[in-house]
Amino acid sequence: MSNLLILGGRAGEHLAIRIAKTLNAELGEIEVKHFPDNEIYIRIKSDVESKDIIYINSLQRGPNDLIVETIYTLETIKELGARRIIAVIPYMAYARQDDRFNPGEAISIKILAKMFKSIGLDKLYTIDMHLHRITNPKEIFGEGFENLTAIGEIAKYIKQNHSIENSIVIGPDEESKQWAQIMAKELGGLEYDILVKRRITAEKVVIEPKEVDVSGRNVIIIDDIISTGGTIEEAVKVLRKLNARKLIVACVHPILVGRALPRLLRLNLTDLIGTDTILSPISKVSVAPVIVKAILKFLK
Ligand code: R5P
């Protein structure tokens, strides 16, 4: 594709390479380094003037530095005279802080959205962003905002690698209903249900006892994010108590902080699946096809 330049930030380069290859487009280069006092230095090394730019970066583990990198890069691309700018943020940080839960708290996602909006992007894609209390994201991010889903790609992987006979899809909490619903549909109309979660601390949750019809059945647990692994660990305990058989756990964004991975591996799951919105040892599914499809539709 001519006049199209693909750029990847430090947490988006793996996807930029893949997407440039699929679209047969030029892959550009950005230099990112830090000064001794940890200020960031950005230099766009490719010519962006009058081109359509696709910039990809995930605001993953340690998001603050990546946010500064992303905003500075997008602003610079704009200043250097790009024709259109399409930003792809596969993992949007701070989406869970979408309210003032305690007096005086920052509503972080609203502030972040304001920063993206102020750039004047032509399009802003996220993937399975944790949209819970923000019901109209276009209002805060701008008209070009679009949330894509990777659940279809995860479902494809599950169908290719496992039998889904006698299976039910379970979301570990109320918020995961949206993903459980799509997964159940993508797997050919499976039954789905959700558990009820109560968060005690950032690392500890309690899943309330609730009767879900899993006895003697295989279960596919789906959530948007696995961070500390606490939610999944509790969900697995509850489901095993209810006599679930094989357990497949899938998420879109495998943040996997600290000891989350060994914590999950100890659960002896049939499979543990994540995507490459955030690169991790469980990134078995790529979101590149979802991004490519959306970009082709936009550029048409
Ligand atoms: C929050 O409601 C999200 O959907 C996830 O359930 C949560 O972020 C998972 O976090 P953790 O792995 O730390 O329990």
Coordinates of C-alpha atoms and ligand atoms in Angstrom, one line a residue:
M1 CA 0.0 0.0 0.0
S2 CA 1.5 3.3 -1.0
N3 CA 1.4 6.5 1.1
L4 CA 0.9 4.4 4.2
L5 CA 3.5 4.2 6.9
I6 CA 3.3 1.9 9.9
L7 CA 5.0 2.9 13.1
G8 CA 5.3 1.0 16.3
G9 CA 6.0 2.3 19.8
R10 CA 8.1 0.2 22.2
A11 CA 5.1 -1.9 23.2
G12 CA 3.6 -2.1 19.7
E13 CA 6.5 -2.9 17.5
H14 CA 5.7 -6.6 17.3
L15 CA 2.2 -5.7 15.9
A16 CA 3.5 -3.0 13.6
I17 CA 5.9 -5.4 11.9
R18 CA 3.1 -8.0 11.4
I19 CA 0.6 -5.4 10.2
A20 CA 3.0 -3.7 7.8
K21 CA 3.8 -7.2 6.3
T22 CA 0.1 -8.0 5.9
L23 CA -0.7 -4.7 4.3
N24 CA 2.4 -4.7 2.2
A25 CA 3.1 -1.2 3.6
E26 CA 6.3 0.7 4.6
L27 CA 7.4 0.0 8.2
G28 CA 8.9 3.2 9.8
E29 CA 11.3 3.8 12.6
I30 CA 11.1 5.8 15.8
E31 CA 14.0 6.3 18.2
V32 CA 13.0 6.3 21.9
K33 CA 15.5 6.8 24.6
H34 CA 15.8 8.3 28.1
F35 CA 17.9 11.1 29.4
P36 CA 19.9 10.5 32.6
D37 CA 17.0 12.1 34.7
N38 CA 14.6 9.7 32.9
E39 CA 12.9 12.3 30.7
I40 CA 11.9 10.7 27.4
Y41 CA 13.4 11.5 24.0
I42 CA 11.4 10.8 20.8
R43 CA 12.6 11.1 17.3
I44 CA 10.5 10.0 14.3
K45 CA 13.2 8.8 11.9
S46 CA 10.9 8.2 8.9
D47 CA 9.3 10.8 6.7
V48 CA 5.6 11.2 7.7
E49 CA 4.7 14.3 5.7
S50 CA 1.5 13.9 3.7
K51 CA 1.3 10.2 4.5
D52 CA -1.4 8.1 6.2
I53 CA 0.2 7.0 9.5
I54 CA -0.7 4.0 11.6
Y55 CA 0.9 4.2 15.0
I56 CA 0.6 1.2 17.4
N57 CA 1.5 1.2 21.1
S58 CA 0.0 -0.7 24.1
L59 CA -0.2 1.1 27.4
Q60 CA 0.8 -2.0 29.3
R61 CA 2.8 -2.8 32.4
G62 CA 4.4 0.4 33.6
P63 CA 2.0 2.5 31.6
N64 CA 3.0 6.0 32.6
D65 CA 6.2 6.1 30.5
L66 CA 4.4 4.5 27.6
I67 CA 1.6 7.1 27.8
V68 CA 4.2 10.0 27.6
E69 CA 5.9 8.1 24.7
T70 CA 2.6 7.7 22.9
I71 CA 1.2 11.2 23.3
Y72 CA 4.6 12.8 22.4
T73 CA 4.9 10.6 19.3
L74 CA 1.4 11.3 18.1
E75 CA 1.7 15.0 18.6
T76 CA 5.0 15.0 16.7
I77 CA 3.5 13.0 13.8
K78 CA 0.8 15.6 13.6
E79 CA 3.3 18.6 13.7
L80 CA 5.4 17.0 11.0
G81 CA 2.4 17.1 8.6
A82 CA 1.0 13.6 8.4
R83 CA -2.1 13.4 6.2
R84 CA -4.2 11.2 8.5
I85 CA -3.3 9.6 11.8
I86 CA -4.7 6.3 12.9
A87 CA -3.7 5.4 16.5
V88 CA -4.0 1.8 17.6
I89 CA -3.9 1.3 21.4
P90 CA -4.5 -2.4 21.8
Y91 CA -4.4 -2.1 25.5
M92 CA -5.7 1.1 27.0
A93 CA -4.4 1.7 30.5
Y94 CA -6.4 3.2 33.3
A95 CA -9.7 2.1 31.9
R96 CA -10.7 0.5 35.3
Q97 CA -10.4 3.9 37.1
D98 CA -13.5 5.1 35.3
D99 CA -15.2 6.7 38.3
R100 CA -14.4 8.6 41.6
F101 CA -14.9 5.6 43.8
N102 CA -13.6 7.5 46.9
P103 CA -13.7 11.3 47.4
G104 CA -10.9 13.2 45.8
E105 CA -9.8 10.4 43.3
A106 CA -8.7 11.2 39.8
I107 CA -11.0 9.7 37.1
S108 CA -7.8 8.6 35.3
I109 CA -9.4 7.3 32.0
K110 CA -11.2 10.6 31.5
I111 CA -7.9 12.6 31.8
L112 CA -6.1 10.2 29.4
A113 CA -9.0 10.4 26.9
K114 CA -8.7 14.2 27.0
M115 CA -5.1 13.9 26.0
F116 CA -5.9 11.6 23.0
K117 CA -8.8 13.8 22.0
S118 CA -6.6 17.0 22.0
I119 CA -4.3 15.6 19.3
G120 CA -7.0 15.5 16.7
L121 CA -6.6 11.9 15.6
D122 CA -8.5 10.7 12.5
K123 CA -9.1 7.3 14.2
L124 CA -8.4 5.7 17.5
Y125 CA -8.8 2.0 17.9
T126 CA -8.6 0.1 21.2
I127 CA -9.2 -3.6 21.6
D128 CA -11.6 -4.9 24.2
M129 CA -11.2 -1.8 26.4
H130 CA -12.5 -2.2 29.9
L131 CA -15.7 -0.2 29.2
H132 CA -17.8 -0.4 32.2
R133 CA -19.1 2.9 33.6
I134 CA -18.1 4.9 30.5
T135 CA -21.1 4.3 28.3
N136 CA -20.3 6.7 25.4
P137 CA -16.5 6.6 24.9
K138 CA -16.7 8.8 21.8
E139 CA -17.8 11.6 24.1
I140 CA -14.5 11.6 25.9
F141 CA -12.1 10.2 23.3
G142 CA -13.6 11.9 20.2
E143 CA -15.7 10.8 17.3
G144 CA -12.9 8.6 15.8
F145 CA -12.9 6.2 18.7
E146 CA -13.7 2.6 18.0
N147 CA -13.4 -0.4 20.3
L148 CA -12.6 -3.6 18.5
T149 CA -12.9 -7.1 19.9
A150 CA -10.4 -10.0 19.9
I151 CA -12.9 -12.5 21.3
G152 CA -13.6 -13.9 17.8
E153 CA -9.9 -14.6 17.3
I154 CA -9.6 -16.3 20.7
A155 CA -12.7 -18.4 19.9
K156 CA -11.1 -19.5 16.6
Y157 CA -8.0 -20.7 18.5
I158 CA -10.1 -22.6 21.0
K159 CA -12.1 -24.3 18.2
Q160 CA -8.9 -25.3 16.4
N161 CA -7.2 -26.7 19.5
H162 CA -9.9 -28.1 21.7
S163 CA -13.2 -29.9 21.6
I164 CA -16.0 -27.6 22.9
E165 CA -18.4 -30.4 23.4
N166 CA -20.3 -30.3 26.7
S167 CA -18.8 -26.8 27.4
I168 CA -20.2 -23.7 29.0
V169 CA -18.6 -20.2 29.0
I170 CA -18.2 -18.5 32.3
G171 CA -17.2 -14.8 33.1
P172 CA -15.6 -14.4 36.5
D173 CA -17.6 -11.2 37.4
E174 CA -20.5 -9.1 36.3
E175 CA -18.3 -6.9 34.0
S176 CA -17.1 -9.9 32.0
K177 CA -20.7 -10.7 30.9
Q178 CA -20.0 -8.7 27.6
W179 CA -17.1 -11.0 26.7
A180 CA -18.7 -14.2 27.9
Q181 CA -21.7 -13.4 25.7
I182 CA -19.6 -12.8 22.5
M183 CA -17.4 -15.9 23.2
A184 CA -20.5 -18.1 23.7
K185 CA -21.9 -16.8 20.3
E186 CA -18.5 -17.2 18.5
L187 CA -18.3 -20.8 19.8
G188 CA -21.6 -21.6 18.0
G189 CA -24.2 -20.6 20.6
L190 CA -22.8 -22.2 23.8
E191 CA -24.5 -21.5 27.1
Y192 CA -22.9 -18.8 29.3
D193 CA -23.1 -17.4 32.8
I194 CA -21.2 -15.2 35.2
L195 CA -19.9 -15.4 38.7
V196 CA -20.2 -12.6 41.3
K197 CA -16.9 -11.0 42.4
R198 CA -16.1 -8.7 45.3
R199 CA -12.7 -7.0 45.3
I200 CA -11.0 -6.8 48.7
T201 CA -7.6 -5.4 47.6
A202 CA -5.8 -4.9 44.3
E203 CA -4.5 -8.5 44.7
K204 CA -7.3 -10.2 46.5
V205 CA -10.9 -10.9 45.4
V206 CA -13.7 -13.0 46.7
I207 CA -16.0 -14.9 44.4
E208 CA -19.4 -15.3 46.1
P209 CA -20.9 -18.8 46.0
K210 CA -23.4 -18.8 43.2
E211 CA -25.0 -21.8 41.5
V212 CA -23.8 -22.0 37.9
D213 CA -24.6 -25.2 35.9
V214 CA -21.0 -26.5 35.5
S215 CA -21.2 -29.9 37.1
G216 CA -19.6 -32.5 34.9
R217 CA -19.1 -29.9 32.1
N218 CA -16.0 -28.4 30.6
V219 CA -15.7 -24.6 31.2
I220 CA -14.2 -21.8 29.2
I221 CA -13.5 -18.9 31.5
I222 CA -13.1 -15.6 29.7
D223 CA -12.1 -12.2 31.1
D224 CA -10.7 -9.0 29.5
I225 CA -7.6 -8.7 31.7
I226 CA -5.5 -11.0 33.8
S227 CA -3.3 -8.8 36.0
T228 CA -2.4 -10.5 39.4
G229 CA -4.3 -13.6 38.5
G230 CA -6.4 -13.3 41.7
T231 CA -9.7 -13.2 39.9
I232 CA -9.0 -16.3 37.9
E233 CA -7.6 -18.2 40.8
E234 CA -10.7 -17.6 42.8
A235 CA -13.0 -18.4 39.9
V236 CA -11.2 -21.7 39.3
K237 CA -11.6 -22.7 43.0
V238 CA -15.3 -22.0 42.9
L239 CA -15.9 -23.8 39.6
R240 CA -13.9 -26.9 40.8
K241 CA -16.0 -27.0 44.0
L242 CA -19.0 -27.1 41.7
N243 CA -17.5 -30.1 39.9
A244 CA -16.5 -28.5 36.7
R245 CA -14.3 -30.8 34.5
K246 CA -11.7 -29.4 32.1
L247 CA -11.0 -25.7 32.5
I248 CA -9.7 -23.4 29.7
V249 CA -8.9 -19.9 30.8
A250 CA -8.7 -17.1 28.2
C251 CA -8.2 -13.3 28.4
V252 CA -7.5 -10.6 25.9
H253 CA -4.9 -8.6 27.8
P254 CA -2.3 -10.8 29.7
I255 CA -0.8 -8.1 31.9
L256 CA 0.5 -10.9 34.2
V257 CA 2.1 -8.8 36.9
G258 CA 4.6 -10.2 39.5
R259 CA 4.0 -13.9 40.1
A260 CA 0.7 -14.1 38.2
L261 CA 2.0 -16.6 35.7
P262 CA 3.3 -19.3 38.2
R263 CA 0.1 -18.6 40.2
L264 CA -2.0 -19.6 37.1
L265 CA 0.3 -22.4 36.0
R266 CA -0.2 -24.1 39.4
L267 CA -4.0 -24.3 38.7
N268 CA -3.4 -27.2 36.2
L269 CA -5.6 -25.7 33.5
T270 CA -6.3 -27.5 30.2
D271 CA -5.1 -24.3 28.5
L272 CA -4.3 -20.7 29.4
I273 CA -4.7 -18.3 26.5
G274 CA -4.0 -14.6 26.0
T275 CA -3.5 -12.3 23.0
D276 CA -0.5 -10.2 21.9
T277 CA -2.1 -6.9 22.8
I278 CA 0.6 -7.3 25.5
L279 CA 3.4 -9.8 24.7
S280 CA 3.6 -12.6 27.3
P281 CA 4.3 -16.3 27.5
I282 CA 0.6 -17.0 27.0
S283 CA 0.1 -14.7 23.9
K284 CA -1.1 -17.5 21.7
V285 CA -3.5 -15.5 19.7
S286 CA -2.6 -12.4 17.6
V287 CA -4.9 -9.4 17.3
A288 CA -3.2 -8.3 14.1
P289 CA -6.1 -9.7 11.9
V290 CA -8.6 -7.7 13.8
I291 CA -6.6 -4.5 13.4
V292 CA -5.9 -5.1 9.7
K293 CA -9.6 -5.6 9.0
A294 CA -10.5 -2.4 10.8
I295 CA -7.8 -0.4 9.0
L296 CA -8.8 -1.7 5.6
K297 CA -12.4 -0.7 6.2
F298 CA -11.4 2.8 7.3
L299 CA -9.0 3.4 4.4
K300 CA -11.5 2.1 1.8
Ligands
R5P1 C1 -11.7 -6.2 36.3 O1 -12.8 -6.2 36.7 C2 -11.1 -6.9 35.2 O2 -12.2 -7.3 34.3 C3 -10.4 -8.2 35.6 O3 -11.2 -9.1 36.1 C4 -9.3 -7.8 36.6 O4 -8.6 -6.7 36.1 C5 -8.3 -9.0 36.8 O5 -7.4 -8.6 37.7 P1 -6.6 -9.7 38.6 O6 -6.0 -10.6 37.6 O7 -5.6 -8.8 39.3 O8 -7.6 -10.3 39.5

